[in-house]
């Protein structure tokens, strides 16, 4: 830029003292100092409610801080797949990164617990658990790894199986079925227990894996199937609703802890608002998604969950994961889900 700096702009540029120090002497933090840039990255298109609402939050934060706090969004795996972005948020190359608890499981084993198959009967129970004791327990475990987790988890949704080859009507239809699952121990274990042949693939590679038929199917909430255009490469949607999945919003711990308290509070307020709105957006979207995906040529069926649950129980899935998560964690989950397995 060749424009001369105004004197206030020059002051603004020169004031490189840490905002924490400014805050402590009572200076108007949002009016001075170099802009604080936060890189926010994720795996889904900009049109998904998670990004629409976070973009609004970023705009509101920029306005409220006079441009001082600048959250920059890198959607759609621009900075890498989930596994890679998880390393980047740990190293500080990315500042904020929403990630499925089940993928986070590679770092925080407990974070996969909400994905235990058929744990939640409806959204009311999901939010009681995740905004209640279960979520608090998981966030405590996340905190021990040096990542900061915001309190509210984003909704991804109840997951359903799509295929290019056949509808899945019962667990027997999954025998030997080549299915993509996210890179996560619980996901792989679940589909092995169903008798399927799961492959762990980051979302960044899913469309092409389906297109080239490396796998026959995948599983995701309807909103993702619609927004990531998976209907172009899949034909059948089997409404298994086999688990609920959400994204914890993770921040690099060092970065977060060195962020001045008033900036933390500003970001937290707007991110929390964004999550509440995002959950409502997904609820609204879900009302019309079956109709809109059918109009795009997808064929729906709604299987009875019984054969799926029985197959998992018989394969020892629930027993295995009860052992891995431990009694204390399972008690927190079962307070909301009822007894599992
Ligand atoms: O990777 C997936 O399938 C997705 C988009 O649902 C997640 O973020 C877990």
PDB file of C-alpha atoms in Angstrom, residues 154-280:
ATOM      1  CA  UNK A 154     -20.424 -27.887  16.792  1.00  0.00           C
ATOM      2  CA  UNK A 155     -23.077 -30.193  15.408  1.00  0.00           C
ATOM      3  CA  UNK A 156     -21.939 -32.426  12.583  1.00  0.00           C
ATOM      4  CA  UNK A 157     -24.895 -34.742  12.925  1.00  0.00           C
ATOM      5  CA  UNK A 158     -26.263 -38.260  13.116  1.00  0.00           C
ATOM      6  CA  UNK A 159     -24.426 -40.282  10.522  1.00  0.00           C
ATOM      7  CA  UNK A 160     -25.969 -42.366   7.766  1.00  0.00           C
ATOM      8  CA  UNK A 161     -24.418 -44.767   5.280  1.00  0.00           C
ATOM      9  CA  UNK A 162     -24.305 -43.951   1.564  1.00  0.00           C
ATOM     10  CA  UNK A 163     -23.260 -46.330  -1.199  1.00  0.00           C
ATOM     11  CA  UNK A 164     -22.871 -46.383  -4.946  1.00  0.00           C
ATOM     12  CA  UNK A 165     -23.936 -50.008  -5.189  1.00  0.00           C
ATOM     13  CA  UNK A 166     -26.869 -51.038  -2.976  1.00  0.00           C
ATOM     14  CA  UNK A 167     -28.997 -49.928  -0.056  1.00  0.00           C
ATOM     15  CA  UNK A 168     -27.879 -51.193   3.360  1.00  0.00           C
ATOM     16  CA  UNK A 169     -30.990 -52.731   4.917  1.00  0.00           C
ATOM     17  CA  UNK A 170     -29.401 -54.596   7.824  1.00  0.00           C
ATOM     18  CA  UNK A 171     -26.017 -55.417   9.334  1.00  0.00           C
ATOM     19  CA  UNK A 172     -25.588 -58.444   7.050  1.00  0.00           C
ATOM     20  CA  UNK A 173     -25.460 -56.049   4.076  1.00  0.00           C
ATOM     21  CA  UNK A 174     -22.250 -54.614   5.518  1.00  0.00           C
ATOM     22  CA  UNK A 175     -20.404 -57.954   5.365  1.00  0.00           C
ATOM     23  CA  UNK A 176     -17.222 -57.333   3.368  1.00  0.00           C
ATOM     24  CA  UNK A 177     -18.491 -53.890   2.330  1.00  0.00           C
ATOM     25  CA  UNK A 178     -15.695 -51.503   1.309  1.00  0.00           C
ATOM     26  CA  UNK A 179     -16.422 -48.352   3.249  1.00  0.00           C
ATOM     27  CA  UNK A 180     -14.501 -45.187   3.951  1.00  0.00           C
ATOM     28  CA  UNK A 181     -14.362 -44.135   7.587  1.00  0.00           C
ATOM     29  CA  UNK A 182     -12.576 -41.095   9.022  1.00  0.00           C
ATOM     30  CA  UNK A 183      -9.116 -41.757  10.461  1.00  0.00           C
ATOM     31  CA  UNK A 184     -10.114 -42.874  13.959  1.00  0.00           C
ATOM     32  CA  UNK A 185      -9.769 -46.034  16.059  1.00  0.00           C
ATOM     33  CA  UNK A 186     -13.436 -46.102  17.113  1.00  0.00           C
ATOM     34  CA  UNK A 187     -14.724 -45.735  13.574  1.00  0.00           C
ATOM     35  CA  UNK A 188     -12.515 -48.490  12.228  1.00  0.00           C
ATOM     36  CA  UNK A 189     -13.391 -50.751  15.134  1.00  0.00           C
ATOM     37  CA  UNK A 190     -17.136 -50.180  14.664  1.00  0.00           C
ATOM     38  CA  UNK A 191     -17.157 -51.066  10.992  1.00  0.00           C
ATOM     39  CA  UNK A 192     -14.899 -54.061  11.530  1.00  0.00           C
ATOM     40  CA  UNK A 193     -17.369 -55.220  14.166  1.00  0.00           C
ATOM     41  CA  UNK A 194     -20.129 -54.891  11.556  1.00  0.00           C
ATOM     42  CA  UNK A 195     -18.068 -57.242   9.375  1.00  0.00           C
ATOM     43  CA  UNK A 196     -17.304 -54.496   6.826  1.00  0.00           C
ATOM     44  CA  UNK A 197     -13.919 -53.640   5.292  1.00  0.00           C
ATOM     45  CA  UNK A 198     -13.281 -50.067   6.511  1.00  0.00           C
ATOM     46  CA  UNK A 199     -10.477 -47.858   5.219  1.00  0.00           C
ATOM     47  CA  UNK A 200      -9.452 -44.733   7.154  1.00  0.00           C
ATOM     48  CA  UNK A 201      -9.398 -41.789   4.734  1.00  0.00           C
ATOM     49  CA  UNK A 202      -9.338 -38.068   5.505  1.00  0.00           C
ATOM     50  CA  UNK A 203     -12.352 -36.113   4.283  1.00  0.00           C
ATOM     51  CA  UNK A 204     -10.114 -34.234   1.837  1.00  0.00           C
ATOM     52  CA  UNK A 205      -9.840 -37.478  -0.178  1.00  0.00           C
ATOM     53  CA  UNK A 206     -13.376 -38.800   0.190  1.00  0.00           C
ATOM     54  CA  UNK A 207     -14.997 -37.427  -2.946  1.00  0.00           C
ATOM     55  CA  UNK A 208     -12.259 -38.814  -5.185  1.00  0.00           C
ATOM     56  CA  UNK A 209     -12.132 -42.142  -3.300  1.00  0.00           C
ATOM     57  CA  UNK A 210     -15.849 -42.541  -3.995  1.00  0.00           C
ATOM     58  CA  UNK A 211     -15.568 -41.330  -7.566  1.00  0.00           C
ATOM     59  CA  UNK A 212     -12.759 -43.726  -8.435  1.00  0.00           C
ATOM     60  CA  UNK A 213     -14.500 -46.517  -6.483  1.00  0.00           C
ATOM     61  CA  UNK A 214     -11.575 -47.136  -4.165  1.00  0.00           C
ATOM     62  CA  UNK A 215     -14.461 -47.584  -1.713  1.00  0.00           C
ATOM     63  CA  UNK A 216     -18.134 -48.346  -2.371  1.00  0.00           C
ATOM     64  CA  UNK A 217     -19.538 -46.189   0.343  1.00  0.00           C
ATOM     65  CA  UNK A 218     -19.065 -43.856   3.259  1.00  0.00           C
ATOM     66  CA  UNK A 219     -21.094 -42.528   6.154  1.00  0.00           C
ATOM     67  CA  UNK A 220     -21.883 -38.916   7.042  1.00  0.00           C
ATOM     68  CA  UNK A 221     -24.715 -36.667   8.172  1.00  0.00           C
ATOM     69  CA  UNK A 222     -27.133 -35.534   5.439  1.00  0.00           C
ATOM     70  CA  UNK A 223     -25.833 -31.953   5.603  1.00  0.00           C
ATOM     71  CA  UNK A 224     -22.348 -33.112   4.582  1.00  0.00           C
ATOM     72  CA  UNK A 225     -23.713 -35.384   1.844  1.00  0.00           C
ATOM     73  CA  UNK A 226     -25.510 -32.358   0.417  1.00  0.00           C
ATOM     74  CA  UNK A 227     -22.915 -29.627   0.919  1.00  0.00           C
ATOM     75  CA  UNK A 228     -19.884 -31.663  -0.158  1.00  0.00           C
ATOM     76  CA  UNK A 229     -21.905 -32.926  -3.152  1.00  0.00           C
ATOM     77  CA  UNK A 230     -21.395 -36.572  -2.293  1.00  0.00           C
ATOM     78  CA  UNK A 231     -24.706 -37.218  -4.104  1.00  0.00           C
ATOM     79  CA  UNK A 232     -22.747 -36.855  -7.343  1.00  0.00           C
ATOM     80  CA  UNK A 233     -20.794 -40.021  -6.574  1.00  0.00           C
ATOM     81  CA  UNK A 234     -23.248 -41.958  -4.348  1.00  0.00           C
ATOM     82  CA  UNK A 235     -26.706 -43.347  -5.047  1.00  0.00           C
ATOM     83  CA  UNK A 236     -28.193 -44.827  -1.863  1.00  0.00           C
ATOM     84  CA  UNK A 237     -28.703 -43.310   1.575  1.00  0.00           C
ATOM     85  CA  UNK A 238     -29.443 -45.773   4.351  1.00  0.00           C
ATOM     86  CA  UNK A 239     -30.664 -43.872   7.392  1.00  0.00           C
ATOM     87  CA  UNK A 240     -28.770 -45.881   9.975  1.00  0.00           C
ATOM     88  CA  UNK A 241     -28.174 -42.914  12.307  1.00  0.00           C
ATOM     89  CA  UNK A 242     -25.520 -45.166  13.825  1.00  0.00           C
ATOM     90  CA  UNK A 243     -23.806 -42.408  15.806  1.00  0.00           C
ATOM     91  CA  UNK A 244     -23.796 -38.723  16.570  1.00  0.00           C
ATOM     92  CA  UNK A 245     -20.671 -36.757  15.666  1.00  0.00           C
ATOM     93  CA  UNK A 246     -19.685 -33.195  16.477  1.00  0.00           C
ATOM     94  CA  UNK A 247     -16.608 -31.000  16.230  1.00  0.00           C
ATOM     95  CA  UNK A 248     -14.738 -29.654  19.206  1.00  0.00           C
ATOM     96  CA  UNK A 249     -13.328 -26.234  18.429  1.00  0.00           C
ATOM     97  CA  UNK A 250      -9.665 -26.547  19.345  1.00  0.00           C
ATOM     98  CA  UNK A 251      -7.137 -23.773  19.769  1.00  0.00           C
ATOM     99  CA  UNK A 252      -3.366 -24.040  20.063  1.00  0.00           C
ATOM    100  CA  UNK A 253      -2.856 -23.847  23.830  1.00  0.00           C
ATOM    101  CA  UNK A 254       0.221 -21.648  23.834  1.00  0.00           C
ATOM    102  CA  UNK A 255      -1.391 -19.165  21.479  1.00  0.00           C
ATOM    103  CA  UNK A 256      -4.621 -19.150  23.430  1.00  0.00           C
ATOM    104  CA  UNK A 257      -2.951 -18.737  26.800  1.00  0.00           C
ATOM    105  CA  UNK A 258      -0.885 -15.829  25.536  1.00  0.00           C
ATOM    106  CA  UNK A 259      -3.976 -14.092  24.159  1.00  0.00           C
ATOM    107  CA  UNK A 260      -5.139 -11.223  26.415  1.00  0.00           C
ATOM    108  CA  UNK A 261      -8.138 -12.070  28.570  1.00  0.00           C
ATOM    109  CA  UNK A 262     -10.421  -9.493  26.953  1.00  0.00           C
ATOM    110  CA  UNK A 263      -9.619 -10.832  23.495  1.00  0.00           C
ATOM    111  CA  UNK A 264     -10.227 -14.377  24.729  1.00  0.00           C
ATOM    112  CA  UNK A 265     -13.579 -13.240  26.097  1.00  0.00           C
ATOM    113  CA  UNK A 266     -14.513 -11.491  22.847  1.00  0.00           C
ATOM    114  CA  UNK A 267     -13.646 -14.533  20.733  1.00  0.00           C
ATOM    115  CA  UNK A 268     -15.340 -16.947  23.130  1.00  0.00           C
ATOM    116  CA  UNK A 269     -18.555 -14.950  23.167  1.00  0.00           C
ATOM    117  CA  UNK A 270     -18.872 -14.817  19.391  1.00  0.00           C
ATOM    118  CA  UNK A 271     -17.742 -18.400  18.837  1.00  0.00           C
ATOM    119  CA  UNK A 272     -20.325 -19.600  21.361  1.00  0.00           C
ATOM    120  CA  UNK A 273     -23.056 -17.597  19.611  1.00  0.00           C
ATOM    121  CA  UNK A 274     -21.926 -19.061  16.297  1.00  0.00           C
ATOM    122  CA  UNK A 275     -22.198 -22.609  17.607  1.00  0.00           C
ATOM    123  CA  UNK A 276     -25.702 -22.064  18.958  1.00  0.00           C
ATOM    124  CA  UNK A 277     -26.799 -20.653  15.605  1.00  0.00           C
ATOM    125  CA  UNK A 278     -24.979 -23.416  13.708  1.00  0.00           C
ATOM    126  CA  UNK A 279     -26.872 -26.082  15.658  1.00  0.00           C
ATOM    127  CA  UNK A 280     -30.172 -24.414  14.792  1.00  0.00           C
TER     128      UNK A 280
END
